[in-house]
mmCIF file of C-alpha atoms and ligand atoms in Angstrom:
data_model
loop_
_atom_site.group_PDB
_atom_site.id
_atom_site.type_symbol
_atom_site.label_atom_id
_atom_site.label_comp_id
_atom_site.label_asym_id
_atom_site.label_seq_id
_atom_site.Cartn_x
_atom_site.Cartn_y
_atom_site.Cartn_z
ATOM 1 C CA UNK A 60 157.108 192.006 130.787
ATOM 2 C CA UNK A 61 154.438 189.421 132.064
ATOM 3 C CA UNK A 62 152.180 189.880 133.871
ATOM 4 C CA UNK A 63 149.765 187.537 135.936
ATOM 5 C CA UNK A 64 146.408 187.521 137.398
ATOM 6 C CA UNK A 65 145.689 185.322 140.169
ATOM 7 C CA UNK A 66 148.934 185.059 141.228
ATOM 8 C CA UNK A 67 147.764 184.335 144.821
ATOM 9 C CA UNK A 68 145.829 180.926 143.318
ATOM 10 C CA UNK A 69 146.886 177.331 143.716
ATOM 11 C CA UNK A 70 148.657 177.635 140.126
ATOM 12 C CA UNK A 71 149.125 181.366 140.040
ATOM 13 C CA UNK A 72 151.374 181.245 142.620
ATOM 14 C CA UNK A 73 153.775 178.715 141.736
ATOM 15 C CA UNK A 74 153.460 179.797 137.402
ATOM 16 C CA UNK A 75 154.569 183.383 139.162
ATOM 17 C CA UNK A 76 157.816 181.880 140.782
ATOM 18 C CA UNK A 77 158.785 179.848 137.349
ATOM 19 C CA UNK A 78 158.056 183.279 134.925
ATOM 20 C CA UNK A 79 160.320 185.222 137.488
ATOM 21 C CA UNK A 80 162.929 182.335 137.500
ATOM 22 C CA UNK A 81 162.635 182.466 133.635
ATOM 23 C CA UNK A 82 162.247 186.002 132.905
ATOM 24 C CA UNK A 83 163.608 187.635 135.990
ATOM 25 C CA UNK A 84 162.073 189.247 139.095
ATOM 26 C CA UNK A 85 161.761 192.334 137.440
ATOM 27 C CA UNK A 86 159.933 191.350 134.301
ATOM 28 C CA UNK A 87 156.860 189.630 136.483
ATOM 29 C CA UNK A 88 154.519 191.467 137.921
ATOM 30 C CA UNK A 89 152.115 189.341 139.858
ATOM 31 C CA UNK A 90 148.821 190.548 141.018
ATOM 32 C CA UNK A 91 145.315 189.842 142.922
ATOM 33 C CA UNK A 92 142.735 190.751 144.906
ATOM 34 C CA UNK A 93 144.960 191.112 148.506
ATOM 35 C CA UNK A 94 148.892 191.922 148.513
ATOM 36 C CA UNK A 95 151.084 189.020 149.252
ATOM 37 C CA UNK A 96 152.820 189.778 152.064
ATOM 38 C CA UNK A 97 155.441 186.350 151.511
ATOM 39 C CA UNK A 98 155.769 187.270 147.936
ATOM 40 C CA UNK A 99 158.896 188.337 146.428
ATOM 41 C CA UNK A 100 158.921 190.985 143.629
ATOM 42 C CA UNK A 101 156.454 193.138 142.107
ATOM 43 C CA UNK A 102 153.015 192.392 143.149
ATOM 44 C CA UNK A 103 150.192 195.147 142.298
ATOM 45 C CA UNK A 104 146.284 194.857 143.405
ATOM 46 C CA UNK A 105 144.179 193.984 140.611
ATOM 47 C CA UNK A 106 140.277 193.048 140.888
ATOM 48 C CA UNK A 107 139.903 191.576 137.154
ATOM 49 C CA UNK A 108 136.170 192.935 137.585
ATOM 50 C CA UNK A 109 137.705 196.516 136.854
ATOM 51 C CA UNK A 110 139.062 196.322 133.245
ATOM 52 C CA UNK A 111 140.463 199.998 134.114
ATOM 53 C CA UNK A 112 142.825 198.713 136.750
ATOM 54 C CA UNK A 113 144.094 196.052 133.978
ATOM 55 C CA UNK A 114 144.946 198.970 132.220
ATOM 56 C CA UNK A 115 146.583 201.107 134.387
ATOM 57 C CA UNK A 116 149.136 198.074 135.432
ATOM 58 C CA UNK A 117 149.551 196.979 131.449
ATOM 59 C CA UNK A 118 150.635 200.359 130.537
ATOM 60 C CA UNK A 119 152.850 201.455 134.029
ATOM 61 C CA UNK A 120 154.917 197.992 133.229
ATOM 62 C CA UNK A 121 154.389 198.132 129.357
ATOM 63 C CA UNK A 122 153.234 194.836 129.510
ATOM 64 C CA UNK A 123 153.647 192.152 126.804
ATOM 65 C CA UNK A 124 151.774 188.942 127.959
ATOM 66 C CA UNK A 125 149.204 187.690 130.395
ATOM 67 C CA UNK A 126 148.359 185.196 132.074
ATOM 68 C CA UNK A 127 144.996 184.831 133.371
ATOM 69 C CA UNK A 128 144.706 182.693 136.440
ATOM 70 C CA UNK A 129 142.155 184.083 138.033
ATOM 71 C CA UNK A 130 138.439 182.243 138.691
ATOM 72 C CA UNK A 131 136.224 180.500 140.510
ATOM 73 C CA UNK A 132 136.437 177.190 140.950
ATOM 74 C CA UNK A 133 133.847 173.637 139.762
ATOM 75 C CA UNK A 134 132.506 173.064 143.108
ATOM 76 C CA UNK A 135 132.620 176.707 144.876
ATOM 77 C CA UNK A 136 131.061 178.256 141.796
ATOM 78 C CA UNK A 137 127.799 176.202 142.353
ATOM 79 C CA UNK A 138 126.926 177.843 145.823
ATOM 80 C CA UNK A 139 126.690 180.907 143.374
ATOM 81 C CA UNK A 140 126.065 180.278 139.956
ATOM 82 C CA UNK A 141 125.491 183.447 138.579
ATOM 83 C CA UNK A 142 128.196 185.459 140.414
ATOM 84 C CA UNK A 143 130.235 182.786 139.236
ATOM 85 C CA UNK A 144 129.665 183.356 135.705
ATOM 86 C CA UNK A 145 130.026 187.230 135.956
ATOM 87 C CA UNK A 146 133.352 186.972 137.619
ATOM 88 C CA UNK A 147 134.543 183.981 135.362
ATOM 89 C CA UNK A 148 133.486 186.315 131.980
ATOM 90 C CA UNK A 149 133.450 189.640 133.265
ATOM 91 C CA UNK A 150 137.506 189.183 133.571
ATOM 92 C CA UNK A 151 138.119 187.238 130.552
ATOM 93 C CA UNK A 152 136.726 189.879 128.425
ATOM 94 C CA UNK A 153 138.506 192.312 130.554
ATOM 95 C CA UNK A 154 141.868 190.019 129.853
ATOM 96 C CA UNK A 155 140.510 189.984 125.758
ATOM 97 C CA UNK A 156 139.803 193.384 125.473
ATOM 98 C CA UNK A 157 142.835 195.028 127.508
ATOM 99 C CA UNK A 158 145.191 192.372 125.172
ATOM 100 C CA UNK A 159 143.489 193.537 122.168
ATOM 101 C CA UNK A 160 143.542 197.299 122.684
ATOM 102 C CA UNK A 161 147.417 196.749 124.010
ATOM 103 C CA UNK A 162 148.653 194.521 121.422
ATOM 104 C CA UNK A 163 149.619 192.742 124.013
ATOM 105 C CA UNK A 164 151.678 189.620 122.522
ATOM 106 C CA UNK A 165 150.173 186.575 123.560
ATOM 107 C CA UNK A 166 147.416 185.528 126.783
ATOM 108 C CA UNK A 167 147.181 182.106 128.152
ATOM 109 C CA UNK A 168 143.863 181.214 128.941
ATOM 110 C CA UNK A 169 143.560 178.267 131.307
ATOM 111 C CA UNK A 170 140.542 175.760 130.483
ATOM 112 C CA UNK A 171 139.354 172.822 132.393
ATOM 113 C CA UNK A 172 138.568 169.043 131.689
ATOM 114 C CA UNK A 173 134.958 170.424 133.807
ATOM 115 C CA UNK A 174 134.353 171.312 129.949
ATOM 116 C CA UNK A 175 133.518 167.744 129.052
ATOM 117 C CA UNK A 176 130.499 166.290 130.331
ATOM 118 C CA UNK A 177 127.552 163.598 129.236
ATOM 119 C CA UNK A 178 127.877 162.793 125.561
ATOM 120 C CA UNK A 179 131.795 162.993 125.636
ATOM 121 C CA UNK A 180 133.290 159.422 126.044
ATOM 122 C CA UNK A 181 134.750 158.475 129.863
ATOM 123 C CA UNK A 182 137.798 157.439 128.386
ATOM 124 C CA UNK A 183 141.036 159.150 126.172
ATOM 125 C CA UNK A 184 138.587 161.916 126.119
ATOM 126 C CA UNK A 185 139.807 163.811 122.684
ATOM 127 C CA UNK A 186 140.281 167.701 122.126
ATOM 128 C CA UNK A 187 137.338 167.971 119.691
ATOM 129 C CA UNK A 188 134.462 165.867 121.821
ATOM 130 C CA UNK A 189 131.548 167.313 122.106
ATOM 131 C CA UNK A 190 131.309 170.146 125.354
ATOM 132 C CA UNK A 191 128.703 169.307 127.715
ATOM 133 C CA UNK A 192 129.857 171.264 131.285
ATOM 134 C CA UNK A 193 126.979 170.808 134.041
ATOM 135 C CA UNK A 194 128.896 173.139 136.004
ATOM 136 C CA UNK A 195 129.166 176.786 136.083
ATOM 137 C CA UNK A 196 132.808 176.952 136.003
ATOM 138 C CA UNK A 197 132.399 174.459 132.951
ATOM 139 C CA UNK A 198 130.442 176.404 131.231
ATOM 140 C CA UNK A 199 132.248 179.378 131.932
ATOM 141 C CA UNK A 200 135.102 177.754 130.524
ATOM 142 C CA UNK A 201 133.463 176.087 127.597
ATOM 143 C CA UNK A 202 132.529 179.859 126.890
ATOM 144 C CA UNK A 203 136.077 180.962 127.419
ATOM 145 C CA UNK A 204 137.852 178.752 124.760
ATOM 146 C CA UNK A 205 135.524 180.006 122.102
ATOM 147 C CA UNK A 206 135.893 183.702 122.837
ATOM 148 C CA UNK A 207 139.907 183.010 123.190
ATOM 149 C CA UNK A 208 139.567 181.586 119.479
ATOM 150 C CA UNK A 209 137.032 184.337 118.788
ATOM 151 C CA UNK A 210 139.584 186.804 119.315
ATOM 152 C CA UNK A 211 142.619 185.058 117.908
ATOM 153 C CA UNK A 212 140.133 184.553 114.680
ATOM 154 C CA UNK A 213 138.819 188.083 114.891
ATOM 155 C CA UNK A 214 141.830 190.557 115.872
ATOM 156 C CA UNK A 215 144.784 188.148 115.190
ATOM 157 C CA UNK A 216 145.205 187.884 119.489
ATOM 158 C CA UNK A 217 147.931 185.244 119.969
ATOM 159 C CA UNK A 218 145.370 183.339 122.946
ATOM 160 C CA UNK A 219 146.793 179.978 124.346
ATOM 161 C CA UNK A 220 144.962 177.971 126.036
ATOM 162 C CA UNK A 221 145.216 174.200 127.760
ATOM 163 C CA UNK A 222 142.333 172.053 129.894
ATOM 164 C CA UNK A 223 144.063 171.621 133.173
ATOM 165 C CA UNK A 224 143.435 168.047 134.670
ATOM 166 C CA UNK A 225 143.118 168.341 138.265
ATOM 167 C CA UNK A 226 146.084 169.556 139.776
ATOM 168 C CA UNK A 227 148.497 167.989 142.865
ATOM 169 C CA UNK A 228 151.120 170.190 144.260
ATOM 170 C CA UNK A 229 152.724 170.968 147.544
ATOM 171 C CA UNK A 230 153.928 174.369 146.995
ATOM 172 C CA UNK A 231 150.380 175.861 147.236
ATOM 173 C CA UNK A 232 146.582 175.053 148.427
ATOM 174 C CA UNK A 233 143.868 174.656 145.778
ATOM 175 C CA UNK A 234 140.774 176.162 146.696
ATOM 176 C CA UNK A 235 136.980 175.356 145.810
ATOM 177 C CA UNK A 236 138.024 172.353 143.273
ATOM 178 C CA UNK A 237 136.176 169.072 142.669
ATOM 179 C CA UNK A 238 140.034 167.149 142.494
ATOM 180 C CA UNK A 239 140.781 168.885 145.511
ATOM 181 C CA UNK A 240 140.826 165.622 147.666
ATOM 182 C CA UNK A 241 143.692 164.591 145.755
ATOM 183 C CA UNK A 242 146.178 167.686 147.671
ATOM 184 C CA UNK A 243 144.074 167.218 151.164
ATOM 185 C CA UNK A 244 144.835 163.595 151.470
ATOM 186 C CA UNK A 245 148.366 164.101 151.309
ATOM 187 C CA UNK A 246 148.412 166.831 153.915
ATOM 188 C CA UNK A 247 146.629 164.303 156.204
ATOM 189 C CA UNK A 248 148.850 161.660 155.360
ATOM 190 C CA UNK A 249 151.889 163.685 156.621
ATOM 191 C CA UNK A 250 150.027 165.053 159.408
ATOM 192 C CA UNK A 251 149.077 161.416 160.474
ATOM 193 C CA UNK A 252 145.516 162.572 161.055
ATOM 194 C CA UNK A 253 142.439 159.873 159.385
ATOM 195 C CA UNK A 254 141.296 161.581 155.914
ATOM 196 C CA UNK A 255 137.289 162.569 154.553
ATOM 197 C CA UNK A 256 137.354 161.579 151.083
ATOM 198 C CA UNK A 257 134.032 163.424 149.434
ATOM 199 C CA UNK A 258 134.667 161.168 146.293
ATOM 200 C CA UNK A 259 134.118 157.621 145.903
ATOM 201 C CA UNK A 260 137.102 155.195 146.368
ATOM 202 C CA UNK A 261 136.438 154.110 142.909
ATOM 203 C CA UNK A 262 136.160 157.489 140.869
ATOM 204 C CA UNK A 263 138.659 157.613 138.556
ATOM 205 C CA UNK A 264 139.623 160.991 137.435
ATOM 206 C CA UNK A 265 142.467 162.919 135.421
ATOM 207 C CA UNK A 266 145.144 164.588 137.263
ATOM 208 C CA UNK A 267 148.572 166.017 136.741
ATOM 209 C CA UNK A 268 151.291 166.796 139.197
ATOM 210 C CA UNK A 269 152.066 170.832 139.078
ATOM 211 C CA UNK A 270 154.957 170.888 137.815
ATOM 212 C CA UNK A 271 154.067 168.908 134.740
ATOM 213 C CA UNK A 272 150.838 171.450 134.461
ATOM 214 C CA UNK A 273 153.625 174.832 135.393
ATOM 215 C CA UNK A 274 155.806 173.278 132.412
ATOM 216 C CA UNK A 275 153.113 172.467 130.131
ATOM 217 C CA UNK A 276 151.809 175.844 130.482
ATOM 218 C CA UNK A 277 155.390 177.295 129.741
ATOM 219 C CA UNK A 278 156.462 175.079 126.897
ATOM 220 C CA UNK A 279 152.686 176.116 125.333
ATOM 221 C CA UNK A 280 153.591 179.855 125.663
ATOM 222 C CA UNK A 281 156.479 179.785 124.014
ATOM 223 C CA UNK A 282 155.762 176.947 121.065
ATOM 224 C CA UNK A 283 156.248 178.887 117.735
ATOM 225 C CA UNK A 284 152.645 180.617 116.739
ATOM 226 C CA UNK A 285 152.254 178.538 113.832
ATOM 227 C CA UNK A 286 152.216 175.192 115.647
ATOM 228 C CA UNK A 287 149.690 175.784 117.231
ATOM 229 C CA UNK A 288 146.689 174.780 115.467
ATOM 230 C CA UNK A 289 143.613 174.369 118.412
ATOM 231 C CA UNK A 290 143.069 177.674 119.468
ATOM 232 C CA UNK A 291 140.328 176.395 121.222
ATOM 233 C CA UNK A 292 142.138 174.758 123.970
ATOM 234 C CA UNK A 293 144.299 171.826 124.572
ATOM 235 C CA UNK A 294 143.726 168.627 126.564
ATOM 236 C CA UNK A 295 147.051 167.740 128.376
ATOM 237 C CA UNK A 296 146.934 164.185 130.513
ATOM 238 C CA UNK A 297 149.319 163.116 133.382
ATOM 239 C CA UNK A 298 148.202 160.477 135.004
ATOM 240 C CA UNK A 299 144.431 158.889 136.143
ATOM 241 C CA UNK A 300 143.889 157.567 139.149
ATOM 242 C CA UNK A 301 141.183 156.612 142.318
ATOM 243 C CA UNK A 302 140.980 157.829 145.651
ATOM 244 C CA UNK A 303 141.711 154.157 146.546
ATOM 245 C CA UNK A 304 144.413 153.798 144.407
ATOM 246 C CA UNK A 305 146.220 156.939 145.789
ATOM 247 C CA UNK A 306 145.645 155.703 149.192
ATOM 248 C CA UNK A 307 147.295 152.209 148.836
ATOM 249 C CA UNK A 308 150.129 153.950 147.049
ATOM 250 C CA UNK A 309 150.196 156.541 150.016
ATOM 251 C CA UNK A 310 150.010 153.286 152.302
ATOM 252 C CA UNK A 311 153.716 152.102 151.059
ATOM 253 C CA UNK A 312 154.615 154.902 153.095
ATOM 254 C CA UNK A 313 152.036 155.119 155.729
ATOM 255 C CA UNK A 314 150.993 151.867 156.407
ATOM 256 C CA UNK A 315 148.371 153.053 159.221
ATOM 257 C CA UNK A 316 146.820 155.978 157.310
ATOM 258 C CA UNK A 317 142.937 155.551 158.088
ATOM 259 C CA UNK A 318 140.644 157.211 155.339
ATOM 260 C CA UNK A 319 136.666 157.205 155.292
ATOM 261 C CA UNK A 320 134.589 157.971 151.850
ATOM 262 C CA UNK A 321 131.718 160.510 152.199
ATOM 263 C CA UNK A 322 130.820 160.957 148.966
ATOM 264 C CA UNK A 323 129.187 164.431 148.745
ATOM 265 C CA UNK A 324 127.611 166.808 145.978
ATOM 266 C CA UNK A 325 131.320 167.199 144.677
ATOM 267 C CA UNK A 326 130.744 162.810 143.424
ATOM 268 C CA UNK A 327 127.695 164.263 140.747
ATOM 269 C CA UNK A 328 130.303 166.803 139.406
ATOM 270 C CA UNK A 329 132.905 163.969 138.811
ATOM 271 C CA UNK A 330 131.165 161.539 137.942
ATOM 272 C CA UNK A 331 130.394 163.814 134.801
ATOM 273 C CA UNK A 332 133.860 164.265 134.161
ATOM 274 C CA UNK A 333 136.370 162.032 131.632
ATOM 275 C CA UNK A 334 138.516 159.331 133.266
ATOM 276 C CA UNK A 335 141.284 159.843 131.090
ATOM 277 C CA UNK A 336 142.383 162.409 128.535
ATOM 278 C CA UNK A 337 143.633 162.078 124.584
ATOM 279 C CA UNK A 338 146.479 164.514 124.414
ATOM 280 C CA UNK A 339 147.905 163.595 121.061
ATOM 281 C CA UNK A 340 147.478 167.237 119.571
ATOM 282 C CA UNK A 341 149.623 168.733 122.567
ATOM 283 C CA UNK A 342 152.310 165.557 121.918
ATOM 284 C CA UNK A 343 152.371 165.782 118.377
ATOM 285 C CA UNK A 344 152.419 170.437 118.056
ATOM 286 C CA UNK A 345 154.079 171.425 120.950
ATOM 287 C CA UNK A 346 156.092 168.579 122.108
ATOM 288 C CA UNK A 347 154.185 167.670 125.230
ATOM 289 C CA UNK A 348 155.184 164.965 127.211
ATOM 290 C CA UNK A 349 154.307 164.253 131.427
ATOM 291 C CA UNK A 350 157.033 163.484 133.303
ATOM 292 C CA UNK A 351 155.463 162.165 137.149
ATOM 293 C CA UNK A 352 153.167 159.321 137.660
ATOM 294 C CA UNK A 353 151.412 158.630 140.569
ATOM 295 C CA UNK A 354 154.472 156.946 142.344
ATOM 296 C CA UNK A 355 156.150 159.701 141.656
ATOM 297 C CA UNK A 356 153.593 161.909 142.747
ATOM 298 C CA UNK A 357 153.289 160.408 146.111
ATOM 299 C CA UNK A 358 157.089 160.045 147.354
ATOM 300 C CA UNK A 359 157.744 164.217 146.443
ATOM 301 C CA UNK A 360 153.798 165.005 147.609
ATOM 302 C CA UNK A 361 155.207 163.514 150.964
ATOM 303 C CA UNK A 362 158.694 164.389 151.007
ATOM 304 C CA UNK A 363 158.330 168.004 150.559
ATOM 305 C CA UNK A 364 155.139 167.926 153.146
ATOM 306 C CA UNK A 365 157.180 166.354 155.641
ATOM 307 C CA UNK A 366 159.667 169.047 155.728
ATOM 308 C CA UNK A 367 157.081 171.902 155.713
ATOM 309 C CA UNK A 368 155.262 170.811 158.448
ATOM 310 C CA UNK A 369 158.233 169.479 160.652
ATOM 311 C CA UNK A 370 159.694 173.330 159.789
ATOM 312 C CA UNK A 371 156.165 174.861 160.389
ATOM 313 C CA UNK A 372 156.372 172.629 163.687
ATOM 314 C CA UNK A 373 152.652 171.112 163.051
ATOM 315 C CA UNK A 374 151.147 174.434 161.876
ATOM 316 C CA UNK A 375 147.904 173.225 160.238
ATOM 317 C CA UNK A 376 147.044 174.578 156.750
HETATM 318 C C1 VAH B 16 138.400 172.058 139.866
HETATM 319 N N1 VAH B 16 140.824 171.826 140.085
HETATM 320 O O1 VAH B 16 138.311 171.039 140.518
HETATM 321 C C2 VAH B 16 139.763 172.387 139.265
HETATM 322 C C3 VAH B 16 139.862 171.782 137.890
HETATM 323 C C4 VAH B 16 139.796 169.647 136.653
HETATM 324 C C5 VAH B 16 139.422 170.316 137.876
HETATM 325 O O2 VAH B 16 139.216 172.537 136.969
HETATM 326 O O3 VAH B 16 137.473 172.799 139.681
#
């Protein structure tokens, strides 16, 4: 039985829908702070905060792995810095200790390319560069991978972890993200309405389309244990790109879209961050390999927008 926290998040929701597809409805049980009134199967309340409630829902479904999708985000987690490092921790250890005392099978832990900063190089940023987050969340994560390896080194806990690029998918909204422009323009592109880009046309940064990042996360969980040999965390790459370069391509289809560049405090927290990843460890252990580039990206970001909106009859996100 699996169960998953954050299930209500931009990737929570849609890793829910491929565990049930995979392991049935009844073997997921998907939980967060609020119910889900759309969602279908078993969905229990959990605040992370409360390692009892973990607990409680671990041993009602006899649970066997977890994944922990729950946190807050690079740019939201600066309006709070130390809140966001409470919540960030407090429920990883929650996740690590709950696992541990369970012997629960395996945990994914989901990192960030945020973990990189100055003194990494820009470019095929490798797994092993040195960790310099300037951002909470960064260093929250940073933090994470070691206690994940902490625990797999300590107790034997079978943690897997991977550094999410930033992540483009129409099935659900990302919220509080730094690569967040990279959903939002597409919505406005559909929507025919002019785009706010707070990034710089030229910032090139790492992204991946979700289900690339759903799969990766899959094909990670169930690799045999003794393939895995970073127990750190994994960098996985899709593909780079610009604002400007996801607006021509976005052009090929809507030759009129108008977009404007206001570069706000979100441009300091990417410029930080690589502008392309070294994923040769995933490739070579585990057998990862990106299927959607940024053409590819583009024509299903659209297609599947233009039928939500023309069946939600202009209902703004
Ligand atoms: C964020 N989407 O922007 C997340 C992710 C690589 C970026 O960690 O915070």
């Amino acid at each position: 039985k699996v169960l998953v926290i954050g299930a209500n998040g931009q990737l929570g929701s849609v890793l829910t829908k491929e565990l049930q597809k995979k392991y049935t409805i009844e073997n997921v049980i998907a939980s967060d702070l609020r119910q889900n009134e759309e969602y279908k199967g078993i969905f229990e309340i959990i605040d992370a905060t409360n390692k009892n409630r973990i607990q409680e829902v671990v041993e009602r479904y006899k649970i066997t792995q977890i994944y922990h999708l729950a946190a807050i985000l690079s740019a939201k987690g600066e309006e709070t810095p130390l809140a966001t490092w409470d919540i960030n921790m407090k429920t990883l250890f929650n996740v690590l200790e709950v696992s541990r005392e369970n012997n629960i099978d395996k945990v994914f832990f989901p990192s960030s390319i945020a973990v990189f900063g100055e003194g990494a190089p820009l470019d095929n940023t490798p797994d092993n560069a040195y960790l310099n987050p300037a951002t909470v969340y960064g260093i929250s994560k940073a933090a994470g991978e070691n206690w994940a390896q902490y625990y797999f080194l300590r107790y034997g806990l079978d943690v897997r972890s991977i550094r999410y690029p930033g992540v483009i998918g129409y099935q659900s909204l990302p919220g509080g993200g730094t690569t967040d422009y990279a959903v939002d323009i597409y919505h406005k592109a559909v929507l025919e309405e002019e785009f706010e880009c707070f990034l710089k046309q030229d910032t090139m940064l790492p992204m991946i389309f979700m289900d690339d990042a759903i799969r990766a996360t899959i094909e990670l969980m169930e690799a045999p244990k003794d393939s895995i040999t970073v127990r750190t965390s994994y960098n996985i790459a899709g593909i780079s790109f610009s604002p400007e370069e996801v607006v021509s391509e976005i052009r090929k289809l809507y030759p009129d879209f108008k977009v404007n560049y206001k570069p706000d405090f979100r441009q300091e927290i990417a410029s930080r961050w690589p502008k392309s990843i070294d994923d040769a460890s995933a490739k070579k252990e585990w057998g990862w390999q990106p299927r959607y580039d940024l053409k590819d990206i583009t024509e299903i970001m659209i297609e599947k927008l233009q039928k939500k909106y023309k069946k939600g009859s202009k209902s703004k996100e």
